[in-house]
PDB file of C-alpha atoms in Angstrom:
ATOM      1  CA  MET T  21     -17.668  41.670  -2.165  1.00 74.00           C
ATOM      2  CA  SER T  22     -18.801  41.064  -5.728  1.00 86.00           C
ATOM      3  CA  VAL T  23     -22.007  42.426  -7.192  1.00 93.00           C
ATOM      4  CA  LYS T  24     -22.690  38.795  -8.047  1.00 93.00           C
ATOM      5  CA  ASP T  25     -23.586  38.193  -4.387  1.00 93.00           C
ATOM      6  CA  ASN T  26     -26.585  40.543  -4.782  1.00 94.00           C
ATOM      7  CA  ILE T  27     -27.896  38.968  -7.990  1.00 97.00           C
ATOM      8  CA  ASP T  28     -31.185  37.099  -7.749  1.00 96.00           C
ATOM      9  CA  LEU T  29     -30.464  33.772  -9.425  1.00 96.00           C
ATOM     10  CA  LYS T  30     -34.213  33.228  -9.878  1.00 95.00           C
ATOM     11  CA  ASN T  31     -34.594  36.396 -11.956  1.00 95.00           C
ATOM     12  CA  LEU T  32     -31.812  36.115 -14.507  1.00 98.00           C
ATOM     13  CA  PRO T  33     -32.110  37.305 -18.097  1.00 98.00           C
ATOM     14  CA  ARG T  34     -32.525  34.259 -20.282  1.00 98.00           C
ATOM     15  CA  HIS T  35     -30.750  35.887 -23.205  1.00 98.00           C
ATOM     16  CA  ILE T  36     -28.105  38.642 -23.124  1.00 98.00           C
ATOM     17  CA  ALA T  37     -27.034  40.408 -26.329  1.00 98.00           C
ATOM     18  CA  ILE T  38     -23.918  42.589 -26.454  1.00 98.00           C
ATOM     19  CA  ILE T  39     -22.620  45.200 -28.894  1.00 98.00           C
ATOM     20  CA  MET T  40     -18.874  44.962 -28.340  1.00 98.00           C
ATOM     21  CA  ASP T  41     -17.849  48.540 -29.092  1.00 97.00           C
ATOM     22  CA  GLY T  42     -14.682  50.501 -28.382  1.00 97.00           C
ATOM     23  CA  ASN T  43     -11.837  48.209 -29.422  1.00 97.00           C
ATOM     24  CA  GLY T  44     -10.331  50.676 -31.888  1.00 95.00           C
ATOM     25  CA  ARG T  45     -10.723  53.735 -29.663  1.00 97.00           C
ATOM     26  CA  TRP T  46      -9.224  51.875 -26.711  1.00 98.00           C
ATOM     27  CA  ALA T  47      -6.173  50.929 -28.787  1.00 97.00           C
ATOM     28  CA  LYS T  48      -5.829  54.442 -30.192  1.00 96.00           C
ATOM     29  CA  GLY T  49      -5.830  55.830 -26.651  1.00 97.00           C
ATOM     30  CA  LEU T  50      -2.813  53.648 -25.934  1.00 97.00           C
ATOM     31  CA  GLY T  51      -1.064  54.730 -29.117  1.00 97.00           C
ATOM     32  CA  LYS T  52      -1.614  51.311 -30.693  1.00 96.00           C
ATOM     33  CA  LEU T  53      -3.153  50.117 -33.945  1.00 93.00           C
ATOM     34  CA  ARG T  54      -6.873  49.235 -33.985  1.00 94.00           C
ATOM     35  CA  VAL T  55      -6.027  45.559 -34.430  1.00 93.00           C
ATOM     36  CA  PHE T  56      -4.412  45.628 -30.975  1.00 95.00           C
ATOM     37  CA  GLY T  57      -7.788  46.554 -29.533  1.00 96.00           C
ATOM     38  CA  HIS T  58      -9.565  43.743 -31.377  1.00 96.00           C
ATOM     39  CA  LYS T  59      -7.034  41.193 -30.083  1.00 96.00           C
ATOM     40  CA  ASN T  60      -7.494  42.391 -26.513  1.00 97.00           C
ATOM     41  CA  GLY T  61     -11.257  42.310 -26.991  1.00 97.00           C
ATOM     42  CA  VAL T  62     -11.044  38.505 -27.104  1.00 96.00           C
ATOM     43  CA  THR T  63     -10.225  38.543 -23.380  1.00 96.00           C
ATOM     44  CA  ALA T  64     -13.468  40.424 -22.715  1.00 97.00           C
ATOM     45  CA  VAL T  65     -15.392  37.822 -24.730  1.00 97.00           C
ATOM     46  CA  ARG T  66     -13.941  35.090 -22.542  1.00 96.00           C
ATOM     47  CA  GLU T  67     -14.774  37.051 -19.369  1.00 97.00           C
ATOM     48  CA  VAL T  68     -18.393  37.591 -20.395  1.00 98.00           C
ATOM     49  CA  LEU T  69     -18.880  34.023 -21.605  1.00 97.00           C
ATOM     50  CA  GLU T  70     -17.426  32.516 -18.432  1.00 97.00           C
ATOM     51  CA  GLY T  71     -19.442  34.926 -16.275  1.00 97.00           C
ATOM     52  CA  SER T  72     -22.637  33.997 -18.123  1.00 98.00           C
ATOM     53  CA  ILE T  73     -21.943  30.279 -17.752  1.00 97.00           C
ATOM     54  CA  ASN T  74     -21.158  30.748 -14.067  1.00 96.00           C
ATOM     55  CA  LEU T  75     -24.549  32.353 -13.463  1.00 97.00           C
ATOM     56  CA  GLY T  76     -26.466  29.994 -15.729  1.00 97.00           C
ATOM     57  CA  ILE T  77     -27.381  32.333 -18.601  1.00 98.00           C
ATOM     58  CA  PRO T  78     -28.511  29.983 -21.414  1.00 98.00           C
ATOM     59  CA  TYR T  79     -28.175  32.391 -24.377  1.00 98.00           C
ATOM     60  CA  LEU T  80     -25.484  34.944 -25.211  1.00 98.00           C
ATOM     61  CA  THR T  81     -25.276  36.826 -28.517  1.00 98.00           C
ATOM     62  CA  LEU T  82     -22.272  38.950 -29.475  1.00 98.00           C
ATOM     63  CA  TYR T  83     -22.244  41.495 -32.306  1.00 98.00           C
ATOM     64  CA  ALA T  84     -18.886  40.473 -33.738  1.00 97.00           C
ATOM     65  CA  PHE T  85     -18.945  41.902 -37.291  1.00 97.00           C
ATOM     66  CA  SER T  86     -21.681  43.927 -38.934  1.00 97.00           C
ATOM     67  CA  SER T  87     -22.589  43.964 -42.603  1.00 97.00           C
ATOM     68  CA  GLU T  88     -21.314  47.567 -42.641  1.00 96.00           C
ATOM     69  CA  ASN T  89     -17.931  46.543 -41.229  1.00 96.00           C
ATOM     70  CA  TRP T  90     -16.919  45.253 -44.664  1.00 97.00           C
ATOM     71  CA  ASN T  91     -16.394  48.939 -45.526  1.00 96.00           C
ATOM     72  CA  ARG T  92     -13.512  49.222 -43.057  1.00 95.00           C
ATOM     73  CA  PRO T  93      -9.874  49.264 -44.294  1.00 94.00           C
ATOM     74  CA  LYS T  94      -8.985  46.016 -46.033  1.00 95.00           C
ATOM     75  CA  LEU T  95      -6.123  45.200 -43.653  1.00 94.00           C
ATOM     76  CA  GLU T  96      -8.363  45.611 -40.600  1.00 95.00           C
ATOM     77  CA  VAL T  97     -11.044  43.350 -42.082  1.00 96.00           C
ATOM     78  CA  GLN T  98      -8.401  40.742 -42.938  1.00 96.00           C
ATOM     79  CA  ALA T  99      -7.021  40.921 -39.394  1.00 95.00           C
ATOM     80  CA  LEU T 100     -10.516  40.486 -37.937  1.00 96.00           C
ATOM     81  CA  MET T 101     -11.151  37.386 -40.038  1.00 97.00           C
ATOM     82  CA  GLU T 102      -7.804  35.901 -38.985  1.00 97.00           C
ATOM     83  CA  LEU T 103      -8.621  36.706 -35.375  1.00 97.00           C
ATOM     84  CA  LEU T 104     -11.948  34.909 -35.742  1.00 97.00           C
ATOM     85  CA  ILE T 105     -10.234  31.783 -37.061  1.00 97.00           C
ATOM     86  CA  ASN T 106      -7.536  31.783 -34.392  1.00 97.00           C
ATOM     87  CA  SER T 107      -9.996  32.432 -31.577  1.00 97.00           C
ATOM     88  CA  LEU T 108     -12.341  29.628 -32.630  1.00 97.00           C
ATOM     89  CA  ASN T 109      -9.465  27.164 -32.899  1.00 97.00           C
ATOM     90  CA  LYS T 110      -8.122  28.220 -29.520  1.00 96.00           C
ATOM     91  CA  GLU T 111     -11.461  28.227 -27.684  1.00 96.00           C
ATOM     92  CA  LEU T 112     -12.924  24.961 -28.983  1.00 97.00           C
ATOM     93  CA  LYS T 113     -11.662  22.963 -25.993  1.00 95.00           C
ATOM     94  CA  THR T 114     -13.127  25.566 -23.647  1.00 94.00           C
ATOM     95  CA  PHE T 115     -16.470  25.382 -25.453  1.00 97.00           C
ATOM     96  CA  GLN T 116     -16.540  21.616 -25.055  1.00 97.00           C
ATOM     97  CA  LYS T 117     -15.472  21.731 -21.407  1.00 96.00           C
ATOM     98  CA  ASN T 118     -18.171  24.271 -20.510  1.00 96.00           C
ATOM     99  CA  GLY T 119     -20.985  22.878 -22.657  1.00 98.00           C
ATOM    100  CA  VAL T 120     -21.084  25.853 -25.042  1.00 98.00           C
ATOM    101  CA  LYS T 121     -22.916  25.457 -28.332  1.00 98.00           C
ATOM    102  CA  LEU T 122     -21.594  27.846 -30.984  1.00 98.00           C
ATOM    103  CA  ASN T 123     -24.134  29.430 -33.307  1.00 98.00           C
ATOM    104  CA  ALA T 124     -23.860  32.132 -35.971  1.00 98.00           C
ATOM    105  CA  ILE T 125     -26.367  34.625 -37.347  1.00 98.00           C
ATOM    106  CA  GLY T 126     -25.961  36.839 -40.390  1.00 98.00           C
ATOM    107  CA  ASN T 127     -24.909  36.368 -43.997  1.00 97.00           C
ATOM    108  CA  ILE T 128     -22.304  33.732 -43.226  1.00 96.00           C
ATOM    109  CA  ASN T 129     -21.661  33.101 -46.921  1.00 96.00           C
ATOM    110  CA  ASP T 130     -20.056  36.559 -47.096  1.00 97.00           C
ATOM    111  CA  LEU T 131     -17.171  35.365 -44.913  1.00 98.00           C
ATOM    112  CA  PRO T 132     -13.880  34.292 -46.523  1.00 97.00           C
ATOM    113  CA  SER T 133     -13.855  30.550 -47.199  1.00 97.00           C
ATOM    114  CA  ASN T 134     -11.264  29.746 -44.505  1.00 97.00           C
ATOM    115  CA  ALA T 135     -13.175  31.698 -41.837  1.00 98.00           C
ATOM    116  CA  ARG T 136     -16.475  30.135 -42.900  1.00 98.00           C
ATOM    117  CA  LYS T 137     -14.922  26.641 -42.835  1.00 98.00           C
ATOM    118  CA  THR T 138     -13.542  27.085 -39.296  1.00 98.00           C
ATOM    119  CA  LEU T 139     -16.836  28.548 -38.107  1.00 98.00           C
ATOM    120  CA  MET T 140     -18.913  25.684 -39.529  1.00 98.00           C
ATOM    121  CA  GLU T 141     -16.527  23.059 -38.139  1.00 98.00           C
ATOM    122  CA  THR T 142     -16.719  24.594 -34.653  1.00 98.00           C
ATOM    123  CA  MET T 143     -20.503  24.785 -34.832  1.00 98.00           C
ATOM    124  CA  GLU T 144     -20.686  21.130 -35.860  1.00 98.00           C
ATOM    125  CA  ALA T 145     -18.298  20.064 -33.095  1.00 98.00           C
ATOM    126  CA  THR T 146     -20.356  21.829 -30.416  1.00 98.00           C
ATOM    127  CA  ARG T 147     -23.874  21.220 -31.735  1.00 97.00           C
ATOM    128  CA  ASP T 148     -24.837  18.790 -28.955  1.00 98.00           C
ATOM    129  CA  ASN T 149     -23.745  21.103 -26.109  1.00 98.00           C
ATOM    130  CA  THR T 150     -26.661  22.461 -24.093  1.00 97.00           C
ATOM    131  CA  ARG T 151     -25.348  24.597 -21.224  1.00 97.00           C
ATOM    132  CA  CYS T 152     -25.069  27.873 -23.140  1.00 98.00           C
ATOM    133  CA  THR T 153     -25.710  28.882 -26.753  1.00 98.00           C
ATOM    134  CA  LEU T 154     -23.160  31.466 -27.897  1.00 98.00           C
ATOM    135  CA  SER T 155     -24.323  33.203 -31.079  1.00 98.00           C
ATOM    136  CA  LEU T 156     -21.863  35.297 -33.063  1.00 98.00           C
ATOM    137  CA  ALA T 157     -23.472  37.927 -35.288  1.00 98.00           C
ATOM    138  CA  LEU T 158     -21.200  37.917 -38.343  1.00 98.00           C
ATOM    139  CA  SER T 159     -21.767  39.973 -41.475  1.00 98.00           C
ATOM    140  CA  TYR T 160     -25.003  40.782 -39.701  1.00 98.00           C
ATOM    141  CA  GLY T 161     -27.495  43.570 -40.355  1.00 98.00           C
ATOM    142  CA  GLY T 162     -30.885  43.858 -38.710  1.00 98.00           C
ATOM    143  CA  ARG T 163     -32.605  45.461 -41.696  1.00 98.00           C
ATOM    144  CA  THR T 164     -31.254  42.778 -44.017  1.00 98.00           C
ATOM    145  CA  GLU T 165     -32.475  40.089 -41.626  1.00 98.00           C
ATOM    146  CA  ILE T 166     -36.004  41.559 -41.658  1.00 98.00           C
ATOM    147  CA  LEU T 167     -35.920  41.955 -45.438  1.00 98.00           C
ATOM    148  CA  GLU T 168     -34.813  38.347 -45.963  1.00 98.00           C
ATOM    149  CA  ALA T 169     -37.510  37.101 -43.585  1.00 98.00           C
ATOM    150  CA  THR T 170     -40.093  39.069 -45.549  1.00 98.00           C
ATOM    151  CA  LYS T 171     -38.891  37.515 -48.804  1.00 98.00           C
ATOM    152  CA  ARG T 172     -39.058  34.003 -47.339  1.00 97.00           C
ATOM    153  CA  ILE T 173     -42.601  34.560 -46.140  1.00 98.00           C
ATOM    154  CA  ALA T 174     -43.599  36.062 -49.490  1.00 98.00           C
ATOM    155  CA  GLN T 175     -42.199  32.983 -51.218  1.00 98.00           C
ATOM    156  CA  GLN T 176     -44.229  30.715 -48.930  1.00 97.00           C
ATOM    157  CA  VAL T 177     -47.382  32.664 -49.792  1.00 97.00           C
ATOM    158  CA  ASN T 178     -46.466  32.501 -53.471  1.00 96.00           C
ATOM    159  CA  ASN T 179     -46.023  28.715 -53.178  1.00 96.00           C
ATOM    160  CA  SER T 180     -49.389  28.434 -51.417  1.00 96.00           C
ATOM    161  CA  THR T 181     -47.760  26.889 -48.332  1.00 96.00           C
ATOM    162  CA  LEU T 182     -48.799  29.882 -46.210  1.00 96.00           C
ATOM    163  CA  ASN T 183     -51.902  32.062 -46.312  1.00 95.00           C
ATOM    164  CA  VAL T 184     -51.622  35.800 -45.787  1.00 96.00           C
ATOM    165  CA  ASP T 185     -54.044  35.579 -42.854  1.00 96.00           C
ATOM    166  CA  GLU T 186     -51.684  33.097 -41.176  1.00 96.00           C
ATOM    167  CA  ILE T 187     -48.801  35.571 -40.978  1.00 97.00           C
ATOM    168  CA  THR T 188     -48.370  36.422 -37.294  1.00 98.00           C
ATOM    169  CA  GLU T 189     -45.533  37.814 -35.203  1.00 97.00           C
ATOM    170  CA  GLN T 190     -44.634  34.228 -34.321  1.00 97.00           C
ATOM    171  CA  VAL T 191     -44.523  33.190 -37.984  1.00 97.00           C
ATOM    172  CA  PHE T 192     -42.376  36.202 -38.831  1.00 98.00           C
ATOM    173  CA  ALA T 193     -39.987  35.476 -35.940  1.00 98.00           C
ATOM    174  CA  GLN T 194     -39.580  31.898 -37.143  1.00 97.00           C
ATOM    175  CA  ASN T 195     -38.198  33.232 -40.432  1.00 98.00           C
ATOM    176  CA  LEU T 196     -35.476  35.326 -38.778  1.00 98.00           C
ATOM    177  CA  TYR T 197     -31.882  34.194 -38.184  1.00 98.00           C
ATOM    178  CA  THR T 198     -32.814  33.802 -34.512  1.00 98.00           C
ATOM    179  CA  ALA T 199     -35.742  31.437 -35.118  1.00 97.00           C
ATOM    180  CA  ASP T 200     -34.771  29.046 -32.311  1.00 92.00           C
ATOM    181  CA  ILE T 201     -33.491  31.673 -29.869  1.00 97.00           C
ATOM    182  CA  PRO T 202     -35.634  33.707 -27.432  1.00 97.00           C
ATOM    183  CA  ASP T 203     -35.579  37.491 -27.781  1.00 98.00           C
ATOM    184  CA  PRO T 204     -32.937  39.169 -25.597  1.00 98.00           C
ATOM    185  CA  ASP T 205     -34.038  40.255 -22.144  1.00 98.00           C
ATOM    186  CA  LEU T 206     -30.961  42.459 -21.791  1.00 98.00           C
ATOM    187  CA  MET T 207     -28.810  44.257 -24.363  1.00 98.00           C
ATOM    188  CA  ILE T 208     -25.503  45.809 -23.332  1.00 98.00           C
ATOM    189  CA  ARG T 209     -23.505  48.202 -25.490  1.00 98.00           C
ATOM    190  CA  THR T 210     -20.001  49.176 -24.434  1.00 98.00           C
ATOM    191  CA  GLY T 211     -17.926  52.109 -25.675  1.00 98.00           C
ATOM    192  CA  GLY T 212     -20.138  54.961 -24.483  1.00 97.00           C
ATOM    193  CA  GLU T 213     -22.320  55.139 -27.599  1.00 97.00           C
ATOM    194  CA  TYR T 214     -26.133  55.294 -27.344  1.00 98.00           C
ATOM    195  CA  ARG T 215     -27.506  53.495 -30.393  1.00 97.00           C
ATOM    196  CA  VAL T 216     -28.323  49.946 -31.481  1.00 98.00           C
ATOM    197  CA  SER T 217     -26.472  50.118 -34.830  1.00 98.00           C
ATOM    198  CA  ASN T 218     -28.737  47.852 -36.875  1.00 98.00           C
ATOM    199  CA  PHE T 219     -28.531  45.046 -34.293  1.00 98.00           C
ATOM    200  CA  LEU T 220     -31.482  42.697 -33.681  1.00 98.00           C
ATOM    201  CA  LEU T 221     -34.015  45.368 -34.652  1.00 98.00           C
ATOM    202  CA  TRP T 222     -37.038  43.047 -34.429  1.00 98.00           C
ATOM    203  CA  GLN T 223     -35.841  41.139 -31.374  1.00 98.00           C
ATOM    204  CA  LEU T 224     -35.048  44.196 -29.202  1.00 98.00           C
ATOM    205  CA  ALA T 225     -38.667  45.407 -29.058  1.00 97.00           C
ATOM    206  CA  TYR T 226     -38.990  44.858 -25.287  1.00 97.00           C
ATOM    207  CA  THR T 227     -35.362  44.366 -24.342  1.00 98.00           C
ATOM    208  CA  GLU T 228     -33.855  46.289 -21.423  1.00 98.00           C
ATOM    209  CA  LEU T 229     -30.949  48.417 -22.709  1.00 98.00           C
ATOM    210  CA  ILE T 230     -27.759  49.272 -20.832  1.00 98.00           C
ATOM    211  CA  PHE T 231     -25.058  51.534 -22.277  1.00 98.00           C
ATOM    212  CA  SER T 232     -21.674  51.243 -20.604  1.00 98.00           C
ATOM    213  CA  PRO T 233     -18.910  53.860 -20.883  1.00 98.00           C
ATOM    214  CA  LYS T 234     -16.347  51.045 -20.683  1.00 98.00           C
ATOM    215  CA  MET T 235     -14.450  50.232 -23.855  1.00 98.00           C
ATOM    216  CA  TRP T 236     -14.919  46.587 -24.795  1.00 98.00           C
ATOM    217  CA  PRO T 237     -11.351  45.416 -23.925  1.00 98.00           C
ATOM    218  CA  GLU T 238     -11.908  46.830 -20.411  1.00 98.00           C
ATOM    219  CA  PHE T 239     -15.242  45.074 -19.872  1.00 98.00           C
ATOM    220  CA  ASP T 240     -15.031  42.127 -17.471  1.00 97.00           C
ATOM    221  CA  ARG T 241     -17.375  39.729 -15.699  1.00 96.00           C
ATOM    222  CA  GLU T 242     -17.853  42.151 -12.786  1.00 97.00           C
ATOM    223  CA  ASN T 243     -19.194  44.716 -15.272  1.00 98.00           C
ATOM    224  CA  LEU T 244     -21.486  41.992 -16.613  1.00 98.00           C
ATOM    225  CA  PHE T 245     -22.736  41.258 -13.102  1.00 98.00           C
ATOM    226  CA  GLU T 246     -23.375  44.989 -12.561  1.00 98.00           C
ATOM    227  CA  ALA T 247     -25.455  45.126 -15.749  1.00 98.00           C
ATOM    228  CA  ILE T 248     -27.479  42.092 -14.692  1.00 98.00           C
ATOM    229  CA  TYR T 249     -28.076  43.604 -11.251  1.00 97.00           C
ATOM    230  CA  ASP T 250     -29.236  46.841 -12.922  1.00 97.00           C
ATOM    231  CA  PHE T 251     -31.559  44.742 -15.107  1.00 97.00           C
ATOM    232  CA  GLN T 252     -33.067  43.119 -12.029  1.00 97.00           C
ATOM    233  CA  MET T 253     -33.825  46.506 -10.474  1.00 95.00           C
ATOM    234  CA  ARG T 254     -36.085  47.432 -13.400  1.00 94.00           C
ATOM    235  CA  GLU T 255     -39.807  46.778 -13.701  1.00 83.00           C
ATOM    236  CA  ARG T 256     -40.650  45.097 -16.994  1.00 80.00           C
ATOM    237  CA  ARG T 257     -44.300  45.888 -17.712  1.00 79.00           C
ATOM    238  CA  PHE T 258     -44.678  44.947 -21.409  1.00 75.00           C
ATOM    239  CA  GLY T 259     -47.416  47.554 -21.867  1.00 77.00           C
ATOM    240  CA  LYS T 260     -49.203  46.840 -18.589  1.00 73.00           C
ATOM    241  CA  THR T 261     -49.378  49.017 -15.478  1.00 71.00           C
ATOM    242  CA  SER T 262     -47.430  48.304 -12.305  1.00 71.00           C
ATOM    243  CA  GLU T 263     -50.670  47.323 -10.594  1.00 68.00           C
ATOM    244  CA  GLN T 264     -51.340  44.620 -13.182  1.00 66.00           C
ATOM    245  CA  LEU T 265     -48.077  42.824 -12.592  1.00 68.00           C
TER     246      LEU T 265
END
């Protein structure tokens, strides 16, 4: 019996965000190079995406490459960019078949031209799909996102298109990379680490957090279902008392 059978389909998280951690450590444990872990991590991406689609989760965001990851060894970064290109080319048909709209958040212009080209082409090809929006966080940093949003708002005030008194949480959110995406209801981090690593710092304010000991290549749709079931067992009060809910 799958945990899925116990999931309340009327109480699903609308948006799930995932920090895909543990690829390198998983590979090292097998005596392999880190790149081996990243390649096997693609299978976990497919598992989670298909599991989300199966349940009817409309938004899924994956932390694929942080702004700090550029500091990794050059060969590993190159391998990750090649893996991105190959994966997008390979999965395009699957995206179209399952109604997946590809989105990207982060400083996309930092990507190598060939990776950026493939990413933009895949996003364009899937832009009319509506079943699930898959956002890849690439060259992404939460602090940078907040800083850039602040600069955009400051420029609007400077141009007299926005008054200071009009700056609200909603206005600020509309200037983030995730302007058209609801905040995550659930954030999962694999790999046994207990931190958010500069990921969606504004958006995670009231997100339920789950930290899994599983390394990312080991994470499958059953683990996703377990996390969703755990999410459903929690009481989300948003500052209120239990009696007020």
